[in-house]
mmCIF file of C-alpha atoms in Angstrom:
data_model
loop_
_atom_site.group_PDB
_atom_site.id
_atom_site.type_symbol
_atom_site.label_atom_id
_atom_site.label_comp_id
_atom_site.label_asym_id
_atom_site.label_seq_id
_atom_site.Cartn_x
_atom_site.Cartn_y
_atom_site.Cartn_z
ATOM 1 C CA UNK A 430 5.654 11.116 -8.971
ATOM 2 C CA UNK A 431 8.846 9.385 -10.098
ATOM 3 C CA UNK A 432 10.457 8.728 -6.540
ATOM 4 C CA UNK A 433 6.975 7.283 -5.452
ATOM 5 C CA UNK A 434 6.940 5.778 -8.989
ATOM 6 C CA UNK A 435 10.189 3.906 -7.913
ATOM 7 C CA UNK A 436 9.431 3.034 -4.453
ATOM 8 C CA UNK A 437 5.932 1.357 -5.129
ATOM 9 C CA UNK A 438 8.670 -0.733 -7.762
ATOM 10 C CA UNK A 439 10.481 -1.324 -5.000
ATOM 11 C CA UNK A 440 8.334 -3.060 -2.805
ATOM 12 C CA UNK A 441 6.908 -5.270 -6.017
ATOM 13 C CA UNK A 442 10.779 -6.209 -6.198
ATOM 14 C CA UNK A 443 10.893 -7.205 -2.982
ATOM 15 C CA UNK A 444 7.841 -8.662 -2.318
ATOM 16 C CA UNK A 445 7.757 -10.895 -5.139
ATOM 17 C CA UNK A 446 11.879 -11.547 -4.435
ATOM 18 C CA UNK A 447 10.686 -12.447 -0.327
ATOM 19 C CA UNK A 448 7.872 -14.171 -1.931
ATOM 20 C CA UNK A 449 9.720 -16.551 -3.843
ATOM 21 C CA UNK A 450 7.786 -15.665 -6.810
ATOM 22 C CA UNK A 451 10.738 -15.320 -8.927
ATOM 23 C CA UNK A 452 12.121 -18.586 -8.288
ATOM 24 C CA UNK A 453 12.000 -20.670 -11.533
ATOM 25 C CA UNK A 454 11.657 -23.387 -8.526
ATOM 26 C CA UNK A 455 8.772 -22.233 -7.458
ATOM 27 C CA UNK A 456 6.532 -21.983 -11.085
ATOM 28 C CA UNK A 457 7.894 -25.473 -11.649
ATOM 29 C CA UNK A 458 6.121 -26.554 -8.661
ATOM 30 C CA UNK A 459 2.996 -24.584 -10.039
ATOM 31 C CA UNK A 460 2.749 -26.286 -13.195
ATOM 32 C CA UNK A 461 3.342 -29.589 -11.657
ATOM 33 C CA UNK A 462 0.476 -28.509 -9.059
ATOM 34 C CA UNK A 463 2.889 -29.923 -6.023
ATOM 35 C CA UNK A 464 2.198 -27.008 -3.728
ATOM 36 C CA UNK A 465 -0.326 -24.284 -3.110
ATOM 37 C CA UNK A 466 2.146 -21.324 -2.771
ATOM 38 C CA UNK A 467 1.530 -19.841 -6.291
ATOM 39 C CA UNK A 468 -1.741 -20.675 -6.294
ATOM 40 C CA UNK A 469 -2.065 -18.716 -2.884
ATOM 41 C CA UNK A 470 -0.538 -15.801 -4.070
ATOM 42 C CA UNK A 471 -1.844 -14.878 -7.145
ATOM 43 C CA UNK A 472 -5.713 -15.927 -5.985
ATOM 44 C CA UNK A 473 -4.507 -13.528 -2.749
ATOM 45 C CA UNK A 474 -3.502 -11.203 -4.955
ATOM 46 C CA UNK A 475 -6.876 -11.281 -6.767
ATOM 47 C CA UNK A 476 -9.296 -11.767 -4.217
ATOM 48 C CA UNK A 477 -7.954 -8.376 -2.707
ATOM 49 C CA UNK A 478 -8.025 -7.100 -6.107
ATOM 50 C CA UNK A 479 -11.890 -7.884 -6.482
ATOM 51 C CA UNK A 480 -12.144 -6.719 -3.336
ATOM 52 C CA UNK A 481 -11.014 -3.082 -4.183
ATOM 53 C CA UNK A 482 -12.931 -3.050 -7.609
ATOM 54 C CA UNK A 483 -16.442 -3.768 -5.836
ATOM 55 C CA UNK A 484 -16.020 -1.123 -3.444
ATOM 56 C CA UNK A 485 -14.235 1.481 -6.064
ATOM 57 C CA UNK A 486 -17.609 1.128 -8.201
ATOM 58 C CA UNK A 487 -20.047 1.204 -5.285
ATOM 59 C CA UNK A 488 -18.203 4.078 -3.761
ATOM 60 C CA UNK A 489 -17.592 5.489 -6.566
ATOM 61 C CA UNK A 490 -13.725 5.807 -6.009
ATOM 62 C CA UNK A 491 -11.272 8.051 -7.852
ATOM 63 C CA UNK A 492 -7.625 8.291 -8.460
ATOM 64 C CA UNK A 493 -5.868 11.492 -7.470
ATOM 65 C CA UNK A 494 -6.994 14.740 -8.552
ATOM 66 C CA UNK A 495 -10.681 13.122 -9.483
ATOM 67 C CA UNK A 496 -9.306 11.602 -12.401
ATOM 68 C CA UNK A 497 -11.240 7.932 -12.946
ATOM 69 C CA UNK A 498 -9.494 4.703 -12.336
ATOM 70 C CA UNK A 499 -7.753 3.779 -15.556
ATOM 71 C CA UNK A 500 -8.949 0.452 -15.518
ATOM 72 C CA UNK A 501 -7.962 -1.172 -18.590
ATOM 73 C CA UNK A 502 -11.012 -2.803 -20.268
ATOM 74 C CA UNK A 503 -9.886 -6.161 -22.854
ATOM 75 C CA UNK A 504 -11.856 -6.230 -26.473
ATOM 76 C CA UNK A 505 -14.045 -9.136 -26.323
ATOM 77 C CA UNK A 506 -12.803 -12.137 -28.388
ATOM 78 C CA UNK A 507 -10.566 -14.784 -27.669
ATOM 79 C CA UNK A 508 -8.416 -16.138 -30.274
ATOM 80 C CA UNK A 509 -5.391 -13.406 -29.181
ATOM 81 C CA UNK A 510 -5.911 -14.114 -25.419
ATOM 82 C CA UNK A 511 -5.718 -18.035 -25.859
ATOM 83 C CA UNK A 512 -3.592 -18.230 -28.488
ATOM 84 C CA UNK A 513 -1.055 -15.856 -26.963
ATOM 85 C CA UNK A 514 -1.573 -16.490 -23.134
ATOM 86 C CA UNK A 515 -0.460 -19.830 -24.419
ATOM 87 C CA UNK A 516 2.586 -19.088 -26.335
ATOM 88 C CA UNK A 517 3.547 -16.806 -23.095
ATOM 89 C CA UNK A 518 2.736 -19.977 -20.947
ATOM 90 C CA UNK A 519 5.784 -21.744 -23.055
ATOM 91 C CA UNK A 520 8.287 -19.139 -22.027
ATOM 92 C CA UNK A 521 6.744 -18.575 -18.334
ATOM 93 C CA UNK A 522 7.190 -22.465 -17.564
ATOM 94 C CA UNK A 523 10.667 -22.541 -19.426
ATOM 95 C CA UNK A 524 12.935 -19.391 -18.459
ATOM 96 C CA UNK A 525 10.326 -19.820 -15.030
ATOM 97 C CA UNK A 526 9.909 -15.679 -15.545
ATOM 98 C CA UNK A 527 6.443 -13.704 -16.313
ATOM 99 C CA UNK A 528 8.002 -10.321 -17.394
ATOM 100 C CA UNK A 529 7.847 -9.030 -13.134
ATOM 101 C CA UNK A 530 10.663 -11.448 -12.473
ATOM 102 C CA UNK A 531 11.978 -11.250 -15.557
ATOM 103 C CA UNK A 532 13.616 -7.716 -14.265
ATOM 104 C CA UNK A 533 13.458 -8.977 -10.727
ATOM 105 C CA UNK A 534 16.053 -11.635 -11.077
ATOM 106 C CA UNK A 535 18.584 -9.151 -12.886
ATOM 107 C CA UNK A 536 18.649 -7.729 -9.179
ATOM 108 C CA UNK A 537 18.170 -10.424 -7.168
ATOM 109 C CA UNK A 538 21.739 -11.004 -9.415
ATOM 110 C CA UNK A 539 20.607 -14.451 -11.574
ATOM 111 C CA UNK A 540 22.637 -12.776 -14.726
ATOM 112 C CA UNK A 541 22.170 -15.187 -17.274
ATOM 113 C CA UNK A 542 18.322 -13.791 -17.224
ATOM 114 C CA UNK A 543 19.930 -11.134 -19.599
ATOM 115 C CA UNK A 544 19.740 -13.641 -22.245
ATOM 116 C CA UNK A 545 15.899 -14.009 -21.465
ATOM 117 C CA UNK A 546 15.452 -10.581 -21.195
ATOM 118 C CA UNK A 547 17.169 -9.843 -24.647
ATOM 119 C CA UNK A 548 14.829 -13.069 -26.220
ATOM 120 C CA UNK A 549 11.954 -11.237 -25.119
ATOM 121 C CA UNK A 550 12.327 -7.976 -26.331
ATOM 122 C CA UNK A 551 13.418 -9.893 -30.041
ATOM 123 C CA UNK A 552 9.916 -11.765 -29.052
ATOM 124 C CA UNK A 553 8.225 -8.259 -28.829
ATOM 125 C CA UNK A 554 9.612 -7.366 -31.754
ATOM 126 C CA UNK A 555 8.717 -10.153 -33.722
ATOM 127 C CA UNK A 556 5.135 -9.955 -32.304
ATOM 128 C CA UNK A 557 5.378 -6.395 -34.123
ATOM 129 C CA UNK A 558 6.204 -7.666 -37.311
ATOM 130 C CA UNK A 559 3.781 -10.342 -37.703
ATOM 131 C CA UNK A 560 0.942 -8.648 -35.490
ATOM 132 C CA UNK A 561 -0.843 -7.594 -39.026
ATOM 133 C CA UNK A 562 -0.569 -11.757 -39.890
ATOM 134 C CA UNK A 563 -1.603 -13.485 -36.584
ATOM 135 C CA UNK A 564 -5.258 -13.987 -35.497
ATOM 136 C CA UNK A 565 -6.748 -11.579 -32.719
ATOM 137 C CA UNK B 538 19.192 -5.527 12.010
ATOM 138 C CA UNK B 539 21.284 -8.683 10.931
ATOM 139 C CA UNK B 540 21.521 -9.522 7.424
ATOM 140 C CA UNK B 541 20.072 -12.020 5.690
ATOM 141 C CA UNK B 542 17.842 -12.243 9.012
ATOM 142 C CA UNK B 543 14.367 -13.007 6.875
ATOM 143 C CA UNK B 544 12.018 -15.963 6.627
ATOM 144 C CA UNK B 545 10.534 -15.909 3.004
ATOM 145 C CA UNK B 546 7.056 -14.577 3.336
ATOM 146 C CA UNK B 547 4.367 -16.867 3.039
ATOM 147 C CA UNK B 548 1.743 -16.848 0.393
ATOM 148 C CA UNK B 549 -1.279 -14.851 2.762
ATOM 149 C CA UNK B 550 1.337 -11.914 2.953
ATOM 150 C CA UNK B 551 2.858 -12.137 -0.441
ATOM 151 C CA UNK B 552 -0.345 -12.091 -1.938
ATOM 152 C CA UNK B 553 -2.282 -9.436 -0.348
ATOM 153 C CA UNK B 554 0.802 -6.809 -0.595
ATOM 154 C CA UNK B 555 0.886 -7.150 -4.099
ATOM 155 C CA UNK B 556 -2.702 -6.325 -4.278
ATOM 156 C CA UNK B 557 -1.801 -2.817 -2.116
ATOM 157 C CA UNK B 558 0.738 -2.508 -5.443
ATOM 158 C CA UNK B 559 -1.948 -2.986 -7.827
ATOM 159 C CA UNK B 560 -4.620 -0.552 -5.522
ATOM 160 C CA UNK B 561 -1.750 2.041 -5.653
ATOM 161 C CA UNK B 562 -0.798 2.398 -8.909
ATOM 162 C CA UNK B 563 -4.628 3.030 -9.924
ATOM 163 C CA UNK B 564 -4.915 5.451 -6.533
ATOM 164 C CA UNK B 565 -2.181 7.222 -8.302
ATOM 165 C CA UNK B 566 -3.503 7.151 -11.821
ATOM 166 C CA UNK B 567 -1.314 4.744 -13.212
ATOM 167 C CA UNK B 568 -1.787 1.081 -13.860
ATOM 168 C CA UNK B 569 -0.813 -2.566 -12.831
ATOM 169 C CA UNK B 570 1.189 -4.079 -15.713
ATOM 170 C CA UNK B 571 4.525 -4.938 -16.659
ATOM 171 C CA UNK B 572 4.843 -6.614 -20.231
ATOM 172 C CA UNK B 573 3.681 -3.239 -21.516
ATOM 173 C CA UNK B 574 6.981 -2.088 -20.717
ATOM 174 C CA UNK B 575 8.417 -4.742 -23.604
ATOM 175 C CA UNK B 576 6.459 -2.587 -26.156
ATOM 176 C CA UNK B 577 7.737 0.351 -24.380
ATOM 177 C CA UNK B 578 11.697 -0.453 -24.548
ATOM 178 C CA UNK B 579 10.847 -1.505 -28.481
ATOM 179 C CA UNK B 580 9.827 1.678 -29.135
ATOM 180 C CA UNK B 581 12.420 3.696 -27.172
ATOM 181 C CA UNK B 582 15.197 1.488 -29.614
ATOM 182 C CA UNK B 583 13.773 2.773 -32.419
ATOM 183 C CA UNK B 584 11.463 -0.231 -33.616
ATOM 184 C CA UNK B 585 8.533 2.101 -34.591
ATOM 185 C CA UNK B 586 10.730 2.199 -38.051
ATOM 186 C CA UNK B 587 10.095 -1.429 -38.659
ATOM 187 C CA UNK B 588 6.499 -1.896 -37.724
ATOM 188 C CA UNK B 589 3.310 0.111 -36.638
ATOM 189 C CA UNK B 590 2.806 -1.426 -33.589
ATOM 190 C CA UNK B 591 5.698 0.899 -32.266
ATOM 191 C CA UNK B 592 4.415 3.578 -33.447
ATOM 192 C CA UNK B 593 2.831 5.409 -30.156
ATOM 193 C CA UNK B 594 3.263 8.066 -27.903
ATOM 194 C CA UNK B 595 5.807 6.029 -25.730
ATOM 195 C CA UNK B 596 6.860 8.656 -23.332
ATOM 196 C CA UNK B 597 3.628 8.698 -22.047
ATOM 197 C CA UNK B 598 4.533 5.290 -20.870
ATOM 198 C CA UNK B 599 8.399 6.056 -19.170
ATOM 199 C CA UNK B 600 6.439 6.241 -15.252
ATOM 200 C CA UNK B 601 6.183 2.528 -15.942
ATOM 201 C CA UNK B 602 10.324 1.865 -16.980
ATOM 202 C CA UNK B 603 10.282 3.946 -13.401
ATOM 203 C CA UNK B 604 8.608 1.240 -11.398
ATOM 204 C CA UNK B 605 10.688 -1.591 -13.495
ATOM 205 C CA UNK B 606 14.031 -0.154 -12.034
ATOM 206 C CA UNK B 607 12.492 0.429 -8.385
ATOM 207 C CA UNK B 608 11.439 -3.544 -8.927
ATOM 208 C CA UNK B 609 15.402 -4.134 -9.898
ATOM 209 C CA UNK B 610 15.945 -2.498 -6.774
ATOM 210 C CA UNK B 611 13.907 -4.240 -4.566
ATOM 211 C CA UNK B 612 15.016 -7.519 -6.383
ATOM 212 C CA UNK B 613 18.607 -6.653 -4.895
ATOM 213 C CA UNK B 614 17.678 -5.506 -1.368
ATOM 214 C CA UNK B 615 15.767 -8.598 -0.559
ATOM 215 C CA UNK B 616 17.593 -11.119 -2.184
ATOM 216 C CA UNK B 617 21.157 -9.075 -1.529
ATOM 217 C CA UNK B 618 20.401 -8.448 2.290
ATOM 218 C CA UNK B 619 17.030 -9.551 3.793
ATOM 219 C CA UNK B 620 16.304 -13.485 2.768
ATOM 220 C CA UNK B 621 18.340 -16.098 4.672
ATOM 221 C CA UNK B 622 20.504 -18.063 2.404
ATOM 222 C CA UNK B 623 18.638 -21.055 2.729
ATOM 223 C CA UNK B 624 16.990 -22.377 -0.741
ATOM 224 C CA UNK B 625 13.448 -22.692 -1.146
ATOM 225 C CA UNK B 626 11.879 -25.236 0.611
ATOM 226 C CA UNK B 627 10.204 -27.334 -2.437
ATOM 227 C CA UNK B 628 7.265 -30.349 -2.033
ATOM 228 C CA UNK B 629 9.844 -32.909 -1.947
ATOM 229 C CA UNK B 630 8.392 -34.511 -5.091
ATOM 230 C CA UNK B 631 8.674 -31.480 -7.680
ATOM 231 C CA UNK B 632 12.660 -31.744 -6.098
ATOM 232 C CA UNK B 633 12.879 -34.877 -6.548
ATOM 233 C CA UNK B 634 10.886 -35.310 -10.110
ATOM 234 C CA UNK B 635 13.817 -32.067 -10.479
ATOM 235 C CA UNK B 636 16.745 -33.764 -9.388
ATOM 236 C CA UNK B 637 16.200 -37.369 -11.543
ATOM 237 C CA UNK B 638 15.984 -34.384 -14.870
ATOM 238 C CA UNK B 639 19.613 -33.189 -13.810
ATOM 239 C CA UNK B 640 18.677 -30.069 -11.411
ATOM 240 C CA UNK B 641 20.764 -31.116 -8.953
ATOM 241 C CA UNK B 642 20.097 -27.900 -6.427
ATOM 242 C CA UNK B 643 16.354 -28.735 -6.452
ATOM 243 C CA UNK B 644 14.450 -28.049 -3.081
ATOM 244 C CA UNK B 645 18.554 -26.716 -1.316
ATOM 245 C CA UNK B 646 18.739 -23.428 -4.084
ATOM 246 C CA UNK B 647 16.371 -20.387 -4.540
ATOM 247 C CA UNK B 648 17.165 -20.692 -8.163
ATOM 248 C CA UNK B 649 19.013 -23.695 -10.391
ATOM 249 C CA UNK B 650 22.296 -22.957 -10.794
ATOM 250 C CA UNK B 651 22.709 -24.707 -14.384
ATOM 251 C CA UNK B 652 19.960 -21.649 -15.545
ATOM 252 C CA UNK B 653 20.827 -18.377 -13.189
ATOM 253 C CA UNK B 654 24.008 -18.834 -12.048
ATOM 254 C CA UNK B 655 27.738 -18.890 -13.116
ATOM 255 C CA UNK B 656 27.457 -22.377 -14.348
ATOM 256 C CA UNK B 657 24.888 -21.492 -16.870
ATOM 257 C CA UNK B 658 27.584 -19.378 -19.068
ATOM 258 C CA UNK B 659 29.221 -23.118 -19.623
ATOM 259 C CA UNK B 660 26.129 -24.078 -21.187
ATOM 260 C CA UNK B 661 25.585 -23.496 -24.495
ATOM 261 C CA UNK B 662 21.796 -25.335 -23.955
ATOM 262 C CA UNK B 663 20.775 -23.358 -21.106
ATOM 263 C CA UNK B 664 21.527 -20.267 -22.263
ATOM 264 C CA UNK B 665 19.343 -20.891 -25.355
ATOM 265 C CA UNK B 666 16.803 -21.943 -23.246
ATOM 266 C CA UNK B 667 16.491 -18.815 -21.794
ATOM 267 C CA UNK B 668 16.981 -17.192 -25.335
ATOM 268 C CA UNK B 669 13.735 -18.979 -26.572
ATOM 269 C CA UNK B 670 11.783 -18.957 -23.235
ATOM 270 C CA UNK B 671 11.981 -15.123 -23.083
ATOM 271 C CA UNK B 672 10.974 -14.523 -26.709
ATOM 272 C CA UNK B 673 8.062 -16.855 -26.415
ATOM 273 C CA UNK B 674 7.089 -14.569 -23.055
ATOM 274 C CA UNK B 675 7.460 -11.314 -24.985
ATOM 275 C CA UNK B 676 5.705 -12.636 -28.171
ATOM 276 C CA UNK B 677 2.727 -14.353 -26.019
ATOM 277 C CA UNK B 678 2.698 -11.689 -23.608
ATOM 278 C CA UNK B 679 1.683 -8.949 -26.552
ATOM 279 C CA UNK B 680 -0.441 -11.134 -28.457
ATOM 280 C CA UNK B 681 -2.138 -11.870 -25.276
ATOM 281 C CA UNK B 682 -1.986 -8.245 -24.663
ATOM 282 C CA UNK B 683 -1.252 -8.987 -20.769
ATOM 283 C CA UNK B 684 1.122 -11.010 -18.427
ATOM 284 C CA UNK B 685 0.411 -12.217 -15.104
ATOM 285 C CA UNK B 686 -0.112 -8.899 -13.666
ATOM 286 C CA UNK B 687 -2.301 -7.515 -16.083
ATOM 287 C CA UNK B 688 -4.554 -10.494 -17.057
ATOM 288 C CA UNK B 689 -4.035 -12.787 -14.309
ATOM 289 C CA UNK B 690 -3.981 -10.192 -11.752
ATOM 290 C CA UNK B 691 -5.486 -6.535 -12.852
ATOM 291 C CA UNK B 692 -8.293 -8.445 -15.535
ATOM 292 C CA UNK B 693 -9.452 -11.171 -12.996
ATOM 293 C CA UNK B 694 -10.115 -8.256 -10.395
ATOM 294 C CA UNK B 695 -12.077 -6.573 -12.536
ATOM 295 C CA UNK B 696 -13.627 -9.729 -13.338
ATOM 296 C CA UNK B 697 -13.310 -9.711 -17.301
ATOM 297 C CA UNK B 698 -13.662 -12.947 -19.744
ATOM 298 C CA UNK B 699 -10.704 -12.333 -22.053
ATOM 299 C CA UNK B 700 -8.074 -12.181 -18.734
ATOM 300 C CA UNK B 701 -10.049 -15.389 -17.577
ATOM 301 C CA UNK B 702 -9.122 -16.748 -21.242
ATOM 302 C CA UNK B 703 -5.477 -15.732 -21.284
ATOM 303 C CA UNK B 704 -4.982 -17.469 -17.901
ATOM 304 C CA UNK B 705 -6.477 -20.685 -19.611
ATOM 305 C CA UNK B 706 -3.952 -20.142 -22.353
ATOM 306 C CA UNK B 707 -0.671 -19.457 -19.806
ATOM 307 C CA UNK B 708 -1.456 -22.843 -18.337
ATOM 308 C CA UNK B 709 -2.295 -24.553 -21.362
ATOM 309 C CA UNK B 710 1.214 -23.452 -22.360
ATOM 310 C CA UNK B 711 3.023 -24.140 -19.279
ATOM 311 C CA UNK B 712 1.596 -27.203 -18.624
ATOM 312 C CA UNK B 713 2.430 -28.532 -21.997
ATOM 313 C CA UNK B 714 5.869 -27.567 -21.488
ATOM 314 C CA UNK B 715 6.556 -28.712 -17.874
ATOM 315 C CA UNK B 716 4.940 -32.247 -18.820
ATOM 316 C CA UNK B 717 6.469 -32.912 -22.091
ATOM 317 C CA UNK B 718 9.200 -30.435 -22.905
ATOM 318 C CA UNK B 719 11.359 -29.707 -19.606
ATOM 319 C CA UNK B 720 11.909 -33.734 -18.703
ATOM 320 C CA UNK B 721 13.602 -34.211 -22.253
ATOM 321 C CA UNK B 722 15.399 -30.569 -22.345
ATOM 322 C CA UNK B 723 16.797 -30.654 -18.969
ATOM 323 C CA UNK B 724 18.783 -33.855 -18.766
ATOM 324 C CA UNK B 725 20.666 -32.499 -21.684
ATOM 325 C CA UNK B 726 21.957 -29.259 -19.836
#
């Protein structure tokens, strides 16, 4: 499980790496809306997605050894999507990293990433300490 | 095969293959999401004496740190040997909008120099950018309760509202920042 653990990794890494998905260039270009690439690749990325999820309920598909899909269903509500997805927004459109990349780029060899890699783990942490304060 | 021989791929295969990813992991009995792995490396540190929310049963969760360092990998293999060395080929208008803020690479580098490479360790303002960036992605990210692959990606597959919501958040934030942030921050780099 861990060696195919580590090579379905390795083909995210390079895909997103070949894809220029971890180019703060690129998600520049995304929130500016200059170019269609991003926007091509993550509504790929879904459409196949949706595609998969109609035909795992209407075939009824498992995962291996029968065991259901682990399909991770959100609590309704909002205020913790919105409020965070936004924050999270912030640091995707500044360090130009969603947390993929973020460990991406350390081999792709952009080190000063370290630095963003350290603020978010201090960011996790923080989210840990306050979680019991913030609206969800 | 030649190094550095490889086109980037376009979106139509970029897009698709990380699909398969997504498909696989839940063919396998895992799932598709990386900022859980934030919580996760908490955790391992020892933050579960400091708040609750580390408190969990976080070696169930070490298959994911295993995909993280096969993504490292692949991260290395395609940008170390596979990708030509050309820079990514930008709309000439986010380059140029780029260059007038002081990115002078902008549409000839895969990644600005003044932020990911050696010249960013000369800049005390850079490297705080990425300071603050990445704890505003690791505090959003698990408030949100997702990133881009498990909201944007897993939740919008399965077709749920709060995923939908989150995505209206990330580009609520990013927008916000790219259009009235970045142009004052990065002429000061």
């Amino acid at each position: 499980m861990i060696v195919r653990l580590f090579l379905i990794g390795l083909i995210f890494g390079i895909t997103l790496t070949m894809g220029e998905v971890i180019s703060w260039f690129r998600i520049q270009e995304m929130f500016r809306f200059d170019s269609f690439h991003m926007y091509g690749v993550i509504g790929g990325a879904v459409f196949g997605g949706v595609l998969f999820n109609l035909a795992a309920r209407r075939f009824n598909w498992v995962a291996l050894q029968g065991k259901p899909l682990d399909i991770y269903n959100y609590e309704f509500g909002w205020k913790r999507y919105l409020l965070g997805g936004t924050v999270f927004g912030m640091g995707w459109a500044l360090t130009g990293a969603c947390p993929g990349p973020l460990f991406i780029s350390i081999g792709a060899g952009f080190y000063p990433i370290l630095l963003a890699i350290m603020g978010a783990l201090l960011g996790t942490f923080l989210y840990g300490m306050a979680q019991r304060h913030l609206p969800h | 095969m030649t190094l550095h021989s490889f086109d980037p791929w376009p979106w139509f295969v970029t897009g698709p293959v990380i699909s398969i990813v997504m498909v696989t992991l839940l063919l396998i009995g895992k799932r598709f999401g990386l900022s859980s792995n934030l919580r996760t490396l908490c955790s391992v540190a020892g933050a579960g004496k400091f708040a609750e929310y580390f408190r969990f049963d976080w070696r169930s969760q070490t298959w994911n740190l295993v995909f993280v360092a096969g993504t490292i990998a692949g991260g290395a293999i395609a940008k170390g040997l596979m990708l030509k060395p050309e820079g990514v080929a930008l709309n000439p208008e986010t380059a140029n909008a780029l260059k007038a803020m002081g990115i002078e690479d902008a549409g000839t580098a895969y990644a600005p120099s003044l932020l990911f490479g050696a010249d960013a360790w000369n800049h005390p303002l850079s490297l705080l950018l990425l300071v603050v960036g990445g704890v505003l992605v690791g505090f959003g990210t698990r408030w949100a309760n997702g990133c881009t692959s498990g909201h944007a990606i897993s939740g919008l597959s399965s077709l749920q509202w709060p995923s939908l919501i989150a995505v209206v958040g990330f580009f609520t934030g990013g927008l916000f920042v790219s259009s009235f942030i970045l142009p004052t921050l990065l002429p000061l780099l």
